[in-house]
PDB file of C-alpha atoms and ligand atoms in Angstrom:
ATOM      1  CA  MET A   1      40.016  30.046   5.171  1.00  0.00           C
ATOM      2  CA  ARG A   2      41.775  26.735   4.679  1.00  0.00           C
ATOM      3  CA  LYS A   3      43.073  25.032   7.775  1.00  0.00           C
ATOM      4  CA  LYS A   4      46.659  24.536   8.814  1.00  0.00           C
ATOM      5  CA  VAL A   5      47.388  20.835   9.223  1.00  0.00           C
ATOM      6  CA  LEU A   6      50.006  18.884  11.119  1.00  0.00           C
ATOM      7  CA  ALA A   7      49.941  15.172  10.285  1.00  0.00           C
ATOM      8  CA  GLY A   8      52.147  12.426  11.709  1.00  0.00           C
ATOM      9  CA  ASN A   9      52.830   9.310   9.648  1.00  0.00           C
ATOM     10  CA  TRP A  10      54.127   6.735  12.119  1.00  0.00           C
ATOM     11  CA  LYS A  11      54.811   4.242   9.276  1.00  0.00           C
ATOM     12  CA  MET A  12      55.682   0.694  10.475  1.00  0.00           C
ATOM     13  CA  ASN A  13      57.079   1.779  13.848  1.00  0.00           C
ATOM     14  CA  LEU A  14      56.217   1.365  17.558  1.00  0.00           C
ATOM     15  CA  ASN A  15      54.621  -1.453  19.543  1.00  0.00           C
ATOM     16  CA  SER A  16      51.172  -1.323  21.060  1.00  0.00           C
ATOM     17  CA  ASN A  17      52.262   0.256  24.349  1.00  0.00           C
ATOM     18  CA  GLN A  18      54.537   2.815  22.662  1.00  0.00           C
ATOM     19  CA  SER A  19      51.735   3.792  20.307  1.00  0.00           C
ATOM     20  CA  SER A  20      49.300   4.407  23.213  1.00  0.00           C
ATOM     21  CA  VAL A  21      51.900   6.369  25.196  1.00  0.00           C
ATOM     22  CA  LEU A  22      52.815   8.544  22.201  1.00  0.00           C
ATOM     23  CA  PHE A  23      49.155   9.211  21.453  1.00  0.00           C
ATOM     24  CA  SER A  24      48.328  10.190  25.023  1.00  0.00           C
ATOM     25  CA  GLU A  25      51.377  12.471  25.233  1.00  0.00           C
ATOM     26  CA  ILE A  26      50.310  14.163  22.001  1.00  0.00           C
ATOM     27  CA  THR A  27      46.634  14.533  22.865  1.00  0.00           C
ATOM     28  CA  SER A  28      47.337  15.917  26.330  1.00  0.00           C
ATOM     29  CA  SER A  29      49.502  18.653  24.794  1.00  0.00           C
ATOM     30  CA  PHE A  30      47.122  20.005  22.182  1.00  0.00           C
ATOM     31  CA  ILE A  31      44.354  22.357  23.109  1.00  0.00           C
ATOM     32  CA  ASP A  32      41.271  22.341  20.913  1.00  0.00           C
ATOM     33  CA  ASN A  33      42.152  24.680  18.137  1.00  0.00           C
ATOM     34  CA  SER A  34      40.038  25.690  15.179  1.00  0.00           C
ATOM     35  CA  TYR A  35      43.127  27.003  13.388  1.00  0.00           C
ATOM     36  CA  LEU A  36      45.251  23.836  13.365  1.00  0.00           C
ATOM     37  CA  LYS A  37      44.100  20.316  12.562  1.00  0.00           C
ATOM     38  CA  ILE A  38      46.157  17.427  13.940  1.00  0.00           C
ATOM     39  CA  ILE A  39      46.002  13.959  12.374  1.00  0.00           C
ATOM     40  CA  VAL A  40      48.055  10.865  13.175  1.00  0.00           C
ATOM     41  CA  PHE A  41      48.449   7.769  11.032  1.00  0.00           C
ATOM     42  CA  PRO A  42      49.411   4.898  13.373  1.00  0.00           C
ATOM     43  CA  PRO A  43      50.212   1.342  12.251  1.00  0.00           C
ATOM     44  CA  PHE A  44      46.852  -0.165  11.331  1.00  0.00           C
ATOM     45  CA  LEU A  45      46.868  -2.695  14.182  1.00  0.00           C
ATOM     46  CA  TYR A  46      46.667   0.073  16.803  1.00  0.00           C
ATOM     47  CA  THR A  47      44.072   2.227  15.049  1.00  0.00           C
ATOM     48  CA  LYS A  48      41.040   0.910  16.914  1.00  0.00           C
ATOM     49  CA  ASP A  49      42.638   1.364  20.360  1.00  0.00           C
ATOM     50  CA  LEU A  50      43.437   4.995  19.583  1.00  0.00           C
ATOM     51  CA  LEU A  51      39.993   5.624  18.112  1.00  0.00           C
ATOM     52  CA  SER A  52      38.420   4.549  21.405  1.00  0.00           C
ATOM     53  CA  ILE A  53      40.132   7.463  23.182  1.00  0.00           C
ATOM     54  CA  ASP A  54      38.187  10.698  23.210  1.00  0.00           C
ATOM     55  CA  SER A  55      40.547  13.355  21.829  1.00  0.00           C
ATOM     56  CA  ASN A  56      40.917  16.327  19.513  1.00  0.00           C
ATOM     57  CA  VAL A  57      43.401  14.470  17.315  1.00  0.00           C
ATOM     58  CA  SER A  58      42.044  12.764  14.172  1.00  0.00           C
ATOM     59  CA  ILE A  59      43.106   9.210  13.335  1.00  0.00           C
ATOM     60  CA  GLY A  60      43.821   8.031   9.825  1.00  0.00           C
ATOM     61  CA  VAL A  61      45.102   4.908   8.112  1.00  0.00           C
ATOM     62  CA  GLN A  62      48.260   4.655   6.064  1.00  0.00           C
ATOM     63  CA  ASN A  63      46.716   2.155   3.663  1.00  0.00           C
ATOM     64  CA  PHE A  64      43.584   0.164   2.774  1.00  0.00           C
ATOM     65  CA  HIS A  65      42.172  -1.859  -0.133  1.00  0.00           C
ATOM     66  CA  PRO A  66      39.586  -0.087  -2.317  1.00  0.00           C
ATOM     67  CA  GLU A  67      37.240  -3.084  -2.556  1.00  0.00           C
ATOM     68  CA  SER A  68      34.585  -3.409   0.168  1.00  0.00           C
ATOM     69  CA  ASN A  69      35.142  -7.130   0.721  1.00  0.00           C
ATOM     70  CA  GLY A  70      36.354 -10.237  -1.052  1.00  0.00           C
ATOM     71  CA  ALA A  71      39.221 -12.639  -1.559  1.00  0.00           C
ATOM     72  CA  TYR A  72      42.153 -10.298  -0.880  1.00  0.00           C
ATOM     73  CA  THR A  73      44.144 -12.246   1.717  1.00  0.00           C
ATOM     74  CA  GLY A  74      45.846  -9.993   4.222  1.00  0.00           C
ATOM     75  CA  GLU A  75      44.181  -6.773   3.106  1.00  0.00           C
ATOM     76  CA  VAL A  76      41.935  -4.382   5.047  1.00  0.00           C
ATOM     77  CA  SER A  77      38.986  -3.006   3.093  1.00  0.00           C
ATOM     78  CA  VAL A  78      37.658   0.504   2.751  1.00  0.00           C
ATOM     79  CA  SER A  79      34.384  -0.505   4.430  1.00  0.00           C
ATOM     80  CA  GLN A  80      36.267  -2.065   7.337  1.00  0.00           C
ATOM     81  CA  ILE A  81      38.200   1.125   8.027  1.00  0.00           C
ATOM     82  CA  LYS A  82      34.986   3.106   7.711  1.00  0.00           C
ATOM     83  CA  ASP A  83      33.270   0.678  10.107  1.00  0.00           C
ATOM     84  CA  ILE A  84      35.739   1.342  12.933  1.00  0.00           C
ATOM     85  CA  GLY A  85      35.454   5.119  12.570  1.00  0.00           C
ATOM     86  CA  VAL A  86      38.568   6.085  10.620  1.00  0.00           C
ATOM     87  CA  THR A  87      38.203   9.603   9.181  1.00  0.00           C
ATOM     88  CA  HIS A  88      41.365  10.095   7.087  1.00  0.00           C
ATOM     89  CA  THR A  89      43.688   8.142   4.850  1.00  0.00           C
ATOM     90  CA  LEU A  90      46.938   8.606   2.996  1.00  0.00           C
ATOM     91  CA  VAL A  91      46.899   7.702  -0.697  1.00  0.00           C
ATOM     92  CA  GLY A  92      49.879   7.714  -3.035  1.00  0.00           C
ATOM     93  CA  HIS A  93      52.710   7.776  -0.512  1.00  0.00           C
ATOM     94  CA  SER A  94      55.958   7.163  -2.406  1.00  0.00           C
ATOM     95  CA  GLU A  95      56.666   4.095  -0.255  1.00  0.00           C
ATOM     96  CA  ARG A  96      53.380   2.549  -1.445  1.00  0.00           C
ATOM     97  CA  ARG A  97      54.093   3.563  -5.038  1.00  0.00           C
ATOM     98  CA  THR A  98      57.631   2.187  -5.136  1.00  0.00           C
ATOM     99  CA  LEU A  99      57.769  -0.676  -2.612  1.00  0.00           C
ATOM    100  CA  PHE A 100      54.251  -1.998  -3.269  1.00  0.00           C
ATOM    101  CA  ASN A 101      53.917  -1.066  -6.947  1.00  0.00           C
ATOM    102  CA  GLU A 102      50.730   0.954  -6.508  1.00  0.00           C
ATOM    103  CA  SER A 103      49.948   2.334  -9.961  1.00  0.00           C
ATOM    104  CA  ASP A 104      48.296   5.636 -10.846  1.00  0.00           C
ATOM    105  CA  ASP A 105      45.149   3.737 -11.720  1.00  0.00           C
ATOM    106  CA  PHE A 106      45.070   1.846  -8.421  1.00  0.00           C
ATOM    107  CA  LEU A 107      45.571   5.127  -6.549  1.00  0.00           C
ATOM    108  CA  LYS A 108      42.627   6.554  -8.440  1.00  0.00           C
ATOM    109  CA  GLN A 109      40.495   3.609  -7.260  1.00  0.00           C
ATOM    110  CA  LYS A 110      41.654   4.191  -3.677  1.00  0.00           C
ATOM    111  CA  VAL A 111      40.806   7.904  -3.851  1.00  0.00           C
ATOM    112  CA  ASP A 112      37.316   7.084  -5.173  1.00  0.00           C
ATOM    113  CA  ALA A 113      36.677   4.357  -2.587  1.00  0.00           C
ATOM    114  CA  ALA A 114      37.776   6.581   0.305  1.00  0.00           C
ATOM    115  CA  LEU A 115      35.614   9.537  -0.734  1.00  0.00           C
ATOM    116  CA  LYS A 116      32.605   7.296  -1.373  1.00  0.00           C
ATOM    117  CA  ASN A 117      32.931   6.221   2.255  1.00  0.00           C
ATOM    118  CA  ASN A 118      33.362   9.794   3.515  1.00  0.00           C
ATOM    119  CA  ILE A 119      37.008   9.297   4.394  1.00  0.00           C
ATOM    120  CA  GLU A 120      39.167  12.343   3.760  1.00  0.00           C
ATOM    121  CA  VAL A 121      42.204  11.801   1.575  1.00  0.00           C
ATOM    122  CA  ILE A 122      45.706  13.195   1.894  1.00  0.00           C
ATOM    123  CA  PHE A 123      47.029  12.555  -1.602  1.00  0.00           C
ATOM    124  CA  CYS A 124      50.826  12.319  -1.690  1.00  0.00           C
ATOM    125  CA  CYS A 125      52.968  13.260  -4.652  1.00  0.00           C
ATOM    126  CA  GLY A 126      56.627  13.973  -5.230  1.00  0.00           C
ATOM    127  CA  GLU A 127      59.562  13.447  -7.546  1.00  0.00           C
ATOM    128  CA  SER A 128      62.711  11.284  -7.334  1.00  0.00           C
ATOM    129  CA  ILE A 129      66.189  12.810  -7.254  1.00  0.00           C
ATOM    130  CA  GLU A 130      66.694  11.796 -10.905  1.00  0.00           C
ATOM    131  CA  ILE A 131      63.655  13.802 -11.952  1.00  0.00           C
ATOM    132  CA  ARG A 132      64.662  16.737  -9.735  1.00  0.00           C
ATOM    133  CA  GLU A 133      68.082  16.832 -11.411  1.00  0.00           C
ATOM    134  CA  SER A 134      67.247  16.080 -15.013  1.00  0.00           C
ATOM    135  CA  ALA A 135      63.655  17.045 -15.767  1.00  0.00           C
ATOM    136  CA  ASN A 136      60.940  19.462 -14.720  1.00  0.00           C
ATOM    137  CA  PRO A 137      59.792  18.367 -11.243  1.00  0.00           C
ATOM    138  CA  GLU A 138      56.697  20.610 -11.309  1.00  0.00           C
ATOM    139  CA  ASP A 139      55.515  18.950 -14.529  1.00  0.00           C
ATOM    140  CA  PHE A 140      56.116  15.500 -13.066  1.00  0.00           C
ATOM    141  CA  VAL A 141      54.178  16.223  -9.868  1.00  0.00           C
ATOM    142  CA  THR A 142      51.256  17.929 -11.582  1.00  0.00           C
ATOM    143  CA  LYS A 143      51.029  14.893 -13.904  1.00  0.00           C
ATOM    144  CA  GLN A 144      50.695  12.683 -10.813  1.00  0.00           C
ATOM    145  CA  LEU A 145      47.729  14.836  -9.775  1.00  0.00           C
ATOM    146  CA  HIS A 146      46.132  14.574 -13.221  1.00  0.00           C
ATOM    147  CA  SER A 147      46.618  10.791 -13.228  1.00  0.00           C
ATOM    148  CA  SER A 148      44.999   9.937  -9.900  1.00  0.00           C
ATOM    149  CA  LEU A 149      43.182  12.944  -8.446  1.00  0.00           C
ATOM    150  CA  PHE A 150      41.922  15.371 -11.067  1.00  0.00           C
ATOM    151  CA  HIS A 151      39.153  13.056 -12.296  1.00  0.00           C
ATOM    152  CA  LEU A 152      37.257  14.154  -9.160  1.00  0.00           C
ATOM    153  CA  SER A 153      34.460  16.693  -9.247  1.00  0.00           C
ATOM    154  CA  LYS A 154      34.952  20.079  -7.633  1.00  0.00           C
ATOM    155  CA  GLU A 155      32.899  19.003  -4.590  1.00  0.00           C
ATOM    156  CA  GLU A 156      34.936  15.817  -4.220  1.00  0.00           C
ATOM    157  CA  ILE A 157      38.385  17.328  -4.518  1.00  0.00           C
ATOM    158  CA  GLN A 158      37.507  19.863  -1.842  1.00  0.00           C
ATOM    159  CA  LYS A 159      37.472  16.910   0.585  1.00  0.00           C
ATOM    160  CA  CYS A 160      41.116  16.134  -0.203  1.00  0.00           C
ATOM    161  CA  MET A 161      44.434  17.553   0.892  1.00  0.00           C
ATOM    162  CA  ILE A 162      47.673  17.229  -1.036  1.00  0.00           C
ATOM    163  CA  ALA A 163      51.073  16.424   0.463  1.00  0.00           C
ATOM    164  CA  TYR A 164      54.161  17.242  -1.583  1.00  0.00           C
ATOM    165  CA  GLU A 165      56.884  14.854  -0.479  1.00  0.00           C
ATOM    166  CA  PRO A 166      60.057  14.882  -2.604  1.00  0.00           C
ATOM    167  CA  ILE A 167      61.265  11.266  -2.436  1.00  0.00           C
ATOM    168  CA  TRP A 168      64.878  12.359  -1.989  1.00  0.00           C
ATOM    169  CA  ALA A 169      63.934  14.253   1.181  1.00  0.00           C
ATOM    170  CA  ILE A 170      62.031  11.418   2.898  1.00  0.00           C
ATOM    171  CA  GLY A 171      63.966  10.024   5.854  1.00  0.00           C
ATOM    172  CA  THR A 172      67.250  11.336   4.436  1.00  0.00           C
ATOM    173  CA  GLY A 173      67.787  14.499   6.471  1.00  0.00           C
ATOM    174  CA  LYS A 174      67.919  16.420   3.159  1.00  0.00           C
ATOM    175  CA  VAL A 175      65.189  19.034   3.021  1.00  0.00           C
ATOM    176  CA  ALA A 176      63.972  20.755  -0.107  1.00  0.00           C
ATOM    177  CA  ASN A 177      65.015  24.398   0.066  1.00  0.00           C
ATOM    178  CA  GLU A 178      62.511  27.206   0.460  1.00  0.00           C
ATOM    179  CA  ASP A 179      62.602  28.139  -3.240  1.00  0.00           C
ATOM    180  CA  GLN A 180      61.967  24.556  -4.314  1.00  0.00           C
ATOM    181  CA  ILE A 181      59.100  24.191  -1.829  1.00  0.00           C
ATOM    182  CA  SER A 182      57.410  27.498  -2.722  1.00  0.00           C
ATOM    183  CA  LYS A 183      57.769  26.848  -6.448  1.00  0.00           C
ATOM    184  CA  MET A 184      56.254  23.362  -6.210  1.00  0.00           C
ATOM    185  CA  HIS A 185      53.408  24.313  -3.867  1.00  0.00           C
ATOM    186  CA  THR A 186      52.525  27.295  -6.044  1.00  0.00           C
ATOM    187  CA  ALA A 187      52.595  25.096  -9.163  1.00  0.00           C
ATOM    188  CA  ILE A 188      50.231  22.633  -7.438  1.00  0.00           C
ATOM    189  CA  ARG A 189      47.820  25.366  -6.393  1.00  0.00           C
ATOM    190  CA  ASN A 190      47.900  26.947  -9.875  1.00  0.00           C
ATOM    191  CA  GLU A 191      47.193  23.576 -11.457  1.00  0.00           C
ATOM    192  CA  ILE A 192      44.131  23.100  -9.218  1.00  0.00           C
ATOM    193  CA  LYS A 193      43.028  26.594 -10.190  1.00  0.00           C
ATOM    194  CA  SER A 194      43.325  25.917 -13.912  1.00  0.00           C
ATOM    195  CA  LYS A 195      41.637  22.494 -13.682  1.00  0.00           C
ATOM    196  CA  TYR A 196      38.873  23.659 -11.297  1.00  0.00           C
ATOM    197  CA  ASP A 197      38.695  27.293 -10.171  1.00  0.00           C
ATOM    198  CA  GLU A 198      40.236  29.785  -7.780  1.00  0.00           C
ATOM    199  CA  GLU A 199      37.795  29.096  -4.953  1.00  0.00           C
ATOM    200  CA  THR A 200      38.605  25.371  -5.057  1.00  0.00           C
ATOM    201  CA  ALA A 201      42.343  26.038  -5.263  1.00  0.00           C
ATOM    202  CA  ASN A 202      42.146  28.281  -2.216  1.00  0.00           C
ATOM    203  CA  GLN A 203      40.327  25.672  -0.147  1.00  0.00           C
ATOM    204  CA  ILE A 204      42.744  22.783  -0.503  1.00  0.00           C
ATOM    205  CA  SER A 205      45.487  22.439   2.112  1.00  0.00           C
ATOM    206  CA  ILE A 206      48.867  21.574   0.624  1.00  0.00           C
ATOM    207  CA  LEU A 207      51.335  20.009   3.074  1.00  0.00           C
ATOM    208  CA  TYR A 208      55.078  19.514   2.789  1.00  0.00           C
ATOM    209  CA  GLY A 209      56.742  16.262   3.872  1.00  0.00           C
ATOM    210  CA  GLY A 210      60.372  15.153   3.927  1.00  0.00           C
ATOM    211  CA  SER A 211      62.805  15.520   6.841  1.00  0.00           C
ATOM    212  CA  CYS A 212      60.681  18.243   8.398  1.00  0.00           C
ATOM    213  CA  LYS A 213      61.599  18.793  12.057  1.00  0.00           C
ATOM    214  CA  PRO A 214      61.359  21.549  14.686  1.00  0.00           C
ATOM    215  CA  SER A 215      64.661  23.133  13.580  1.00  0.00           C
ATOM    216  CA  ASN A 216      63.508  23.712   9.979  1.00  0.00           C
ATOM    217  CA  ALA A 217      59.702  23.776  10.261  1.00  0.00           C
ATOM    218  CA  LYS A 218      59.238  27.508  10.804  1.00  0.00           C
ATOM    219  CA  ALA A 219      60.991  28.265   7.521  1.00  0.00           C
ATOM    220  CA  ILE A 220      59.099  25.515   5.673  1.00  0.00           C
ATOM    221  CA  PHE A 221      55.678  26.448   7.048  1.00  0.00           C
ATOM    222  CA  SER A 222      56.255  30.097   6.065  1.00  0.00           C
ATOM    223  CA  CYS A 223      56.843  29.218   2.405  1.00  0.00           C
ATOM    224  CA  GLU A 224      54.276  30.357  -0.103  1.00  0.00           C
ATOM    225  CA  ASN A 225      51.287  28.018  -0.377  1.00  0.00           C
ATOM    226  CA  VAL A 226      52.430  25.688   2.420  1.00  0.00           C
ATOM    227  CA  ASP A 227      49.591  24.862   4.816  1.00  0.00           C
ATOM    228  CA  GLY A 228      51.342  22.392   7.075  1.00  0.00           C
ATOM    229  CA  GLY A 229      53.387  19.241   7.201  1.00  0.00           C
ATOM    230  CA  LEU A 230      53.199  15.478   6.824  1.00  0.00           C
ATOM    231  CA  ILE A 231      55.835  14.332   9.270  1.00  0.00           C
ATOM    232  CA  GLY A 232      57.553  10.946   9.489  1.00  0.00           C
ATOM    233  CA  GLY A 233      60.505  10.550  11.878  1.00  0.00           C
ATOM    234  CA  ALA A 234      59.818  13.663  13.976  1.00  0.00           C
ATOM    235  CA  SER A 235      56.232  12.535  14.627  1.00  0.00           C
ATOM    236  CA  LEU A 236      57.489   9.554  16.648  1.00  0.00           C
ATOM    237  CA  ASP A 237      58.681  11.817  19.441  1.00  0.00           C
ATOM    238  CA  SER A 238      55.913  13.675  21.260  1.00  0.00           C
ATOM    239  CA  ASN A 239      58.123  16.650  22.165  1.00  0.00           C
ATOM    240  CA  SER A 240      59.163  17.185  18.548  1.00  0.00           C
ATOM    241  CA  PHE A 241      55.635  16.745  17.240  1.00  0.00           C
ATOM    242  CA  VAL A 242      54.209  19.188  19.761  1.00  0.00           C
ATOM    243  CA  GLU A 243      57.034  21.630  19.017  1.00  0.00           C
ATOM    244  CA  LEU A 244      56.141  21.386  15.320  1.00  0.00           C
ATOM    245  CA  SER A 245      52.625  22.537  16.135  1.00  0.00           C
ATOM    246  CA  ASN A 246      54.143  25.762  17.486  1.00  0.00           C
ATOM    247  CA  CYS A 247      56.028  26.459  14.261  1.00  0.00           C
ATOM    248  CA  PHE A 248      53.041  27.865  12.353  1.00  0.00           C
TER     249      PHE A 248
HETATM  250  P1  13P B   1      60.340  11.937   7.225  1.00  0.00           P
HETATM  251  O1  13P B   1      59.737  13.100   7.968  1.00  0.00           O
HETATM  252  O2  13P B   1      60.864  10.866   8.156  1.00  0.00           O
HETATM  253  O3  13P B   1      61.325  12.362   6.206  1.00  0.00           O
HETATM  254  O4  13P B   1      59.130  11.217   6.432  1.00  0.00           O
HETATM  255  C1  13P B   1      58.273  11.984   5.667  1.00  0.00           C
HETATM  256  C2  13P B   1      57.159  11.103   5.231  1.00  0.00           C
HETATM  257  O5  13P B   1      57.340  10.198   4.447  1.00  0.00           O
HETATM  258  C3  13P B   1      55.819  11.371   5.793  1.00  0.00           C
HETATM  259  O6  13P B   1      54.839  10.678   5.101  1.00  0.00           O
END
């Protein structure tokens, strides 16, 4: 059975001390649990410190460069993140797509580089408010999957998770409603099934992200085909994050 997943994307927040305190508060509250996987994505600078702590929480990076080395001033390479023991990465977050102009093709390169280095991918997708209001959001999101993820083999895609994050719900306090979430997650799973097969579709965890917090998480996590959450703001507070883990 596919795992439930609770992932915290800390984005560009916290200083070194705050990051260590938050991590230790989180790790001391989670018991080892084969049912729920917990992953945090700290700012890159603090990754190595957190990796040196023995815990049942996985550590991922928010970003990396797909080349192994070279003249890419300021970037951190896929082999460097592998070298320090990172196990997970986000790819395709809407903030990377829009603020840093990451194209579908570049995301495809990042997906390939991560998997080649045995780093598990959470591939993010999601539509803008304009698309939600004027077009077919399910078509838009499934196209994002075809553009940057569905070139993978069946074995490769089984090492990925997908996070549906409607852009209009990220950091806005506006949450997609249960119908919208179920419809999108079911469309994503059906698309995996038609591109690959039922077994593959049933193995891939599909997370929801966008203003998810303890007060709405139970309803979100009970929606059809939702296997967990990718949490921004509410992951910066250990009480909220731990509370979210009890909403499954
Ligand atoms: P918020 O939970 O702050 O809306 O952020 C969601 C997100 O972007 C997680 O990647």
